[in-house]
């Protein structure tokens, strides 16, 4: 089985087919791969072949499930499930609420693949590794990326449980000089200097707004700007004030690197944040204003039905338009 070494050269592994760095049973990020996280095209192709041959399917839509939103993959029919640990050269999920499974099957007539578990920078993975599965999706045949996340609401109009359709982002990790596209560029994926204006597909946003209306949740659906910070700590009040001044509506720890990678290889992107907590932008002693992951997961569980319906109906739209 082909792998890659720390120089980014294609190398052959010792035959167990994967190098996830978790042989002792503990799920920890593979720190040995930090030096060079750029996966050669051939390795991504091998992973994609493993999935398409193993499932006998070529998905058109890829879904990334946010924290606690794994149920988005549970609505997929006749699923073929791959545990990340069994996929060659795939990282492992280390965060609660991210099961670490790739689910391929049918949703509303369309062939889809869903990641029940994404990779975050704070897990110790470099950004290129965090978003490598997006390139795998591309080589599996995926044209549309649906990225979902749990996020803190900074916009004072947002309530817990609301859905924010992302129409733009502020990439704080990018401000700090970090990008999933760092390192050698392979033009088979995309250009060295991709433009990111119009990254979030307007047609899909408009369709999602319409779907929200027919679901009767229009007052809980917003269109806004997301910002990704490195995490794993939540933000200070001063940071939240600064983000608000920058025009950010919701803050999280993911998605942006996936969107950059998807746009680089010309996928159409739809993304939304489930607002799992309200971010305090004033100083207070109240403990219940502090964000915590248990609350994030509980809100995601409460709102999974609405999130699943939104995703399923948007998939149906895409599929029926393609068929007509
Ligand atoms: O994977 P997402 O972005 O949905 O998860 C958010 C960010 C952190 O991983 C976690 C914090 O509660 O939720
Ligand atoms: N950075 C960040 N990520 C989150 N994920 C869910 N809630 C939050 C939050 O308040 N801040």
GROMACS .gro file of N, CA and C in nm, residues 136-220:
model
  255
  136UNK      N    1  -1.052   1.356  -0.121
  136UNK     CA    2  -1.096   1.216  -0.144
  136UNK      C    3  -1.237   1.219  -0.203
  137UNK      N    4  -1.322   1.303  -0.144
  137UNK     CA    5  -1.459   1.316  -0.197
  137UNK      C    6  -1.455   1.353  -0.344
  138UNK      N    7  -1.372   1.451  -0.376
  138UNK     CA    8  -1.363   1.499  -0.516
  138UNK      C    9  -1.327   1.382  -0.609
  139UNK      N   10  -1.229   1.303  -0.570
  139UNK     CA   11  -1.186   1.194  -0.657
  139UNK      C   12  -1.285   1.076  -0.654
  140UNK      N   13  -1.375   1.076  -0.557
  140UNK     CA   14  -1.484   0.977  -0.557
  140UNK      C   15  -1.596   1.020  -0.652
  141UNK      N   16  -1.591   1.147  -0.697
  141UNK     CA   17  -1.696   1.195  -0.789
  141UNK      C   18  -1.785   1.304  -0.731
  142UNK      N   19  -1.755   1.347  -0.608
  142UNK     CA   20  -1.842   1.446  -0.542
  142UNK      C   21  -1.830   1.584  -0.610
  143UNK      N   22  -1.945   1.644  -0.638
  143UNK     CA   23  -1.949   1.777  -0.700
  143UNK      C   24  -1.996   1.884  -0.602
  144UNK      N   25  -2.072   1.842  -0.501
  144UNK     CA   26  -2.129   1.937  -0.404
  144UNK      C   27  -2.081   1.900  -0.265
  145UNK      N   28  -2.027   1.999  -0.192
  145UNK     CA   29  -1.992   1.975  -0.051
  145UNK      C   30  -2.093   2.044   0.038
  146UNK      N   31  -2.153   1.968   0.129
  146UNK     CA   32  -2.236   2.024   0.236
  146UNK      C   33  -2.154   2.015   0.364
  147UNK      N   34  -2.113   2.130   0.417
  147UNK     CA   35  -2.035   2.128   0.542
  147UNK      C   36  -2.121   2.186   0.654
  148UNK      N   37  -2.131   2.114   0.764
  148UNK     CA   38  -2.213   2.160   0.876
  148UNK      C   39  -2.127   2.173   1.001
  149UNK      N   40  -2.167   2.259   1.091
  149UNK     CA   41  -2.090   2.272   1.215
  149UNK      C   42  -2.178   2.322   1.328
  150UNK      N   43  -2.127   2.303   1.447
  150UNK     CA   44  -2.186   2.363   1.568
  150UNK      C   45  -2.106   2.490   1.594
  151UNK      N   46  -2.175   2.599   1.625
  151UNK     CA   47  -2.103   2.725   1.642
  151UNK      C   48  -2.169   2.810   1.750
  152UNK      N   49  -2.090   2.902   1.801
  152UNK     CA   50  -2.142   2.997   1.899
  152UNK      C   51  -2.199   3.118   1.826
  153UNK      N   52  -2.315   3.164   1.868
  153UNK     CA   53  -2.378   3.280   1.804
  153UNK      C   54  -2.324   3.409   1.863
  154UNK      N   55  -2.266   3.493   1.778
  154UNK     CA   56  -2.218   3.624   1.823
  154UNK      C   57  -2.320   3.731   1.789
  155UNK      N   58  -2.385   3.716   1.676
  155UNK     CA   59  -2.490   3.812   1.638
  155UNK      C   60  -2.599   3.808   1.745
  156UNK      N   61  -2.629   3.924   1.807
  156UNK     CA   62  -2.725   3.922   1.918
  156UNK      C   63  -2.865   3.877   1.878
  157UNK      N   64  -2.895   3.880   1.747
  157UNK     CA   65  -3.028   3.836   1.703
  157UNK      C   66  -3.041   3.684   1.698
  158UNK      N   67  -2.928   3.615   1.707
  158UNK     CA   68  -2.932   3.468   1.696
  158UNK      C   69  -2.968   3.404   1.831
  159UNK      N   70  -3.053   3.300   1.822
  159UNK     CA   71  -3.089   3.225   1.944
  159UNK      C   72  -3.030   3.084   1.934
  160UNK      N   73  -3.018   3.023   2.048
  160UNK     CA   74  -2.971   2.883   2.051
  160UNK      C   75  -3.071   2.797   1.974
  161UNK      N   76  -3.017   2.714   1.885
  161UNK     CA   77  -3.103   2.627   1.803
  161UNK      C   78  -3.128   2.683   1.664
  162UNK      N   79  -3.090   2.810   1.641
  162UNK     CA   80  -3.106   2.869   1.507
  162UNK      C   81  -3.005   2.808   1.410
  163UNK      N   82  -3.036   2.826   1.283
  163UNK     CA   83  -2.945   2.777   1.178
  163UNK      C   84  -2.894   2.899   1.101
  164UNK      N   85  -2.764   2.907   1.088
  164UNK     CA   86  -2.707   3.017   1.008
  164UNK      C   87  -2.648   2.960   0.879
  165UNK      N   88  -2.706   3.000   0.767
  165UNK     CA   89  -2.653   2.958   0.638
  165UNK      C   90  -2.529   3.044   0.612
  166UNK      N   91  -2.418   2.981   0.587
  166UNK     CA   92  -2.294   3.058   0.570
  166UNK      C   93  -2.289   3.120   0.431
  167UNK      N   94  -2.267   3.252   0.427
  167UNK     CA   95  -2.247   3.313   0.295
  167UNK      C   96  -2.106   3.368   0.280
  168UNK      N   97  -2.030   3.363   0.391
  168UNK     CA   98  -1.890   3.406   0.382
  168UNK      C   99  -1.820   3.362   0.511
  169UNK      N  100  -1.689   3.379   0.512
  169UNK     CA  101  -1.616   3.345   0.635
  169UNK      C  102  -1.500   3.442   0.659
  170UNK      N  103  -1.456   3.446   0.784
  170UNK     CA  104  -1.331   3.515   0.819
  170UNK      C  105  -1.238   3.407   0.871
  171UNK      N  106  -1.129   3.387   0.799
  171UNK     CA  107  -1.039   3.276   0.830
  171UNK      C  108  -0.929   3.323   0.925
  172UNK      N  109  -0.955   3.312   1.054
  172UNK     CA  110  -0.856   3.360   1.151
  172UNK      C  111  -0.726   3.280   1.144
  173UNK      N  112  -0.736   3.151   1.112
  173UNK     CA  113  -0.612   3.072   1.099
  173UNK      C  114  -0.533   3.122   0.978
  174UNK      N  115  -0.604   3.166   0.877
  174UNK     CA  116  -0.539   3.224   0.759
  174UNK      C  117  -0.469   3.355   0.793
  175UNK      N  118  -0.533   3.436   0.879
  175UNK     CA  119  -0.469   3.560   0.924
  175UNK      C  120  -0.335   3.529   0.991
  176UNK      N  121  -0.331   3.411   1.056
  176UNK     CA  122  -0.210   3.373   1.128
  176UNK      C  123  -0.111   3.297   1.038
  177UNK      N  124  -0.140   3.291   0.909
  177UNK     CA  125  -0.044   3.231   0.816
  177UNK      C  126  -0.060   3.082   0.796
  178UNK      N  127  -0.180   3.033   0.816
  178UNK     CA  128  -0.204   2.889   0.803
  178UNK      C  129  -0.310   2.862   0.696
  179UNK      N  130  -0.283   2.767   0.610
  179UNK     CA  131  -0.381   2.733   0.506
  179UNK      C  132  -0.371   2.585   0.474
  180UNK      N  133  -0.485   2.521   0.442
  180UNK     CA  134  -0.478   2.380   0.400
  180UNK      C  135  -0.409   2.365   0.266
  181UNK      N  136  -0.387   2.476   0.195
  181UNK     CA  137  -0.324   2.469   0.062
  181UNK      C  138  -0.175   2.497   0.067
  182UNK      N  139  -0.122   2.513   0.191
  182UNK     CA  140   0.022   2.537   0.203
  182UNK      C  141   0.100   2.416   0.153
  183UNK      N  142   0.219   2.442   0.104
  183UNK     CA  143   0.301   2.332   0.053
  183UNK      C  144   0.288   2.323  -0.097
  184UNK      N  145   0.348   2.219  -0.156
  184UNK     CA  146   0.346   2.208  -0.302
  184UNK      C  147   0.203   2.204  -0.355
  185UNK      N  148   0.177   2.274  -0.466
  185UNK     CA  149   0.043   2.271  -0.525
  185UNK      C  150   0.040   2.171  -0.639
  186UNK      N  151  -0.062   2.084  -0.639
  186UNK     CA  152  -0.080   1.991  -0.751
  186UNK      C  153  -0.193   2.046  -0.838
  187UNK      N  154  -0.162   2.091  -0.959
  187UNK     CA  155  -0.265   2.153  -1.043
  187UNK      C  156  -0.376   2.059  -1.082
  188UNK      N  157  -0.358   1.927  -1.059
  188UNK     CA  158  -0.469   1.835  -1.085
  188UNK      C  159  -0.583   1.861  -0.987
  189UNK      N  160  -0.553   1.920  -0.873
  189UNK     CA  161  -0.660   1.959  -0.781
  189UNK      C  162  -0.711   2.100  -0.813
  190UNK      N  163  -0.618   2.192  -0.835
  190UNK     CA  164  -0.661   2.329  -0.859
  190UNK      C  165  -0.542   2.422  -0.869
  191UNK      N  166  -0.569   2.554  -0.882
  191UNK     CA  167  -0.461   2.650  -0.905
  191UNK      C  168  -0.382   2.685  -0.778
  192UNK      N  169  -0.263   2.736  -0.797
  192UNK     CA  170  -0.179   2.778  -0.684
  192UNK      C  171  -0.248   2.887  -0.601
  193UNK      N  172  -0.312   2.982  -0.671
  193UNK     CA  173  -0.372   3.098  -0.602
  193UNK      C  174  -0.522   3.105  -0.629
  194UNK      N  175  -0.600   3.025  -0.560
  194UNK     CA  176  -0.745   3.026  -0.589
  194UNK      C  177  -0.815   3.150  -0.532
  195UNK      N  178  -0.914   3.198  -0.604
  195UNK     CA  179  -0.998   3.308  -0.553
  195UNK      C  180  -1.105   3.248  -0.463
  196UNK      N  181  -1.144   3.321  -0.360
  196UNK     CA  182  -1.245   3.266  -0.267
  196UNK      C  183  -1.372   3.350  -0.259
  197UNK      N  184  -1.379   3.459  -0.340
  197UNK     CA  185  -1.506   3.532  -0.338
  197UNK      C  186  -1.611   3.440  -0.400
  198UNK      N  187  -1.732   3.452  -0.354
  198UNK     CA  188  -1.842   3.365  -0.402
  198UNK      C  189  -1.816   3.217  -0.372
  199UNK      N  190  -1.752   3.189  -0.261
  199UNK     CA  191  -1.726   3.048  -0.227
  199UNK      C  192  -1.853   2.973  -0.191
  200UNK      N  193  -1.947   3.044  -0.134
  200UNK     CA  194  -2.070   2.979  -0.086
  200UNK      C  195  -2.178   2.997  -0.191
  201UNK      N  196  -2.223   2.887  -0.248
  201UNK     CA  197  -2.311   2.889  -0.364
  201UNK      C  198  -2.444   2.961  -0.334
  202UNK      N  199  -2.467   3.070  -0.406
  202UNK     CA  200  -2.584   3.155  -0.377
  202UNK      C  201  -2.715   3.082  -0.407
  203UNK      N  202  -2.713   3.004  -0.515
  203UNK     CA  203  -2.835   2.930  -0.553
  203UNK      C  204  -2.875   2.834  -0.440
  204UNK      N  205  -2.777   2.767  -0.383
  204UNK     CA  206  -2.807   2.672  -0.275
  204UNK      C  207  -2.853   2.745  -0.149
  205UNK      N  208  -2.794   2.862  -0.123
  205UNK     CA  209  -2.839   2.941  -0.007
  205UNK      C  210  -2.985   2.980  -0.027
  206UNK      N  211  -3.017   3.028  -0.147
  206UNK     CA  212  -3.157   3.070  -0.173
  206UNK      C  213  -3.253   2.953  -0.162
  207UNK      N  214  -3.211   2.839  -0.213
  207UNK     CA  215  -3.298   2.719  -0.202
  207UNK      C  216  -3.318   2.683  -0.055
  208UNK      N  217  -3.211   2.692   0.023
  208UNK     CA  218  -3.221   2.657   0.166
  208UNK      C  219  -3.314   2.754   0.238
  209UNK      N  220  -3.311   2.882   0.198
  209UNK     CA  221  -3.402   2.980   0.260
  209UNK      C  222  -3.546   2.940   0.230
  210UNK      N  223  -3.571   2.904   0.105
  210UNK     CA  224  -3.706   2.862   0.065
  210UNK      C  225  -3.749   2.737   0.143
  211UNK      N  226  -3.658   2.643   0.156
  211UNK     CA  227  -3.688   2.520   0.230
  211UNK      C  228  -3.722   2.555   0.376
  212UNK      N  229  -3.644   2.647   0.433
  212UNK     CA  230  -3.669   2.691   0.571
  212UNK      C  231  -3.811   2.746   0.586
  213UNK      N  232  -3.855   2.820   0.481
  213UNK     CA  233  -3.991   2.876   0.487
  213UNK      C  234  -4.094   2.764   0.486
  214UNK      N  235  -4.076   2.667   0.398
  214UNK     CA  236  -4.176   2.560   0.390
  214UNK      C  237  -4.172   2.471   0.515
  215UNK      N  238  -4.059   2.473   0.584
  215UNK     CA  239  -4.051   2.398   0.710
  215UNK      C  240  -4.111   2.478   0.826
  216UNK      N  241  -4.142   2.605   0.800
  216UNK     CA  242  -4.199   2.691   0.904
  216UNK      C  243  -4.095   2.738   1.005
  217UNK      N  244  -3.966   2.737   0.965
  217UNK     CA  245  -3.862   2.780   1.061
  217UNK      C  246  -3.790   2.905   1.011
  218UNK      N  247  -3.857   2.982   0.922
  218UNK     CA  248  -3.785   3.095   0.861
  218UNK      C  249  -3.731   3.194   0.963
  219UNK      N  250  -3.802   3.207   1.078
  219UNK     CA  251  -3.750   3.305   1.175
  219UNK      C  252  -3.627   3.252   1.249
  220UNK      N  253  -3.600   3.123   1.233
  220UNK     CA  254  -3.481   3.064   1.298
  220UNK      C  255  -3.368   3.041   1.198
   0.00000   0.00000   0.00000
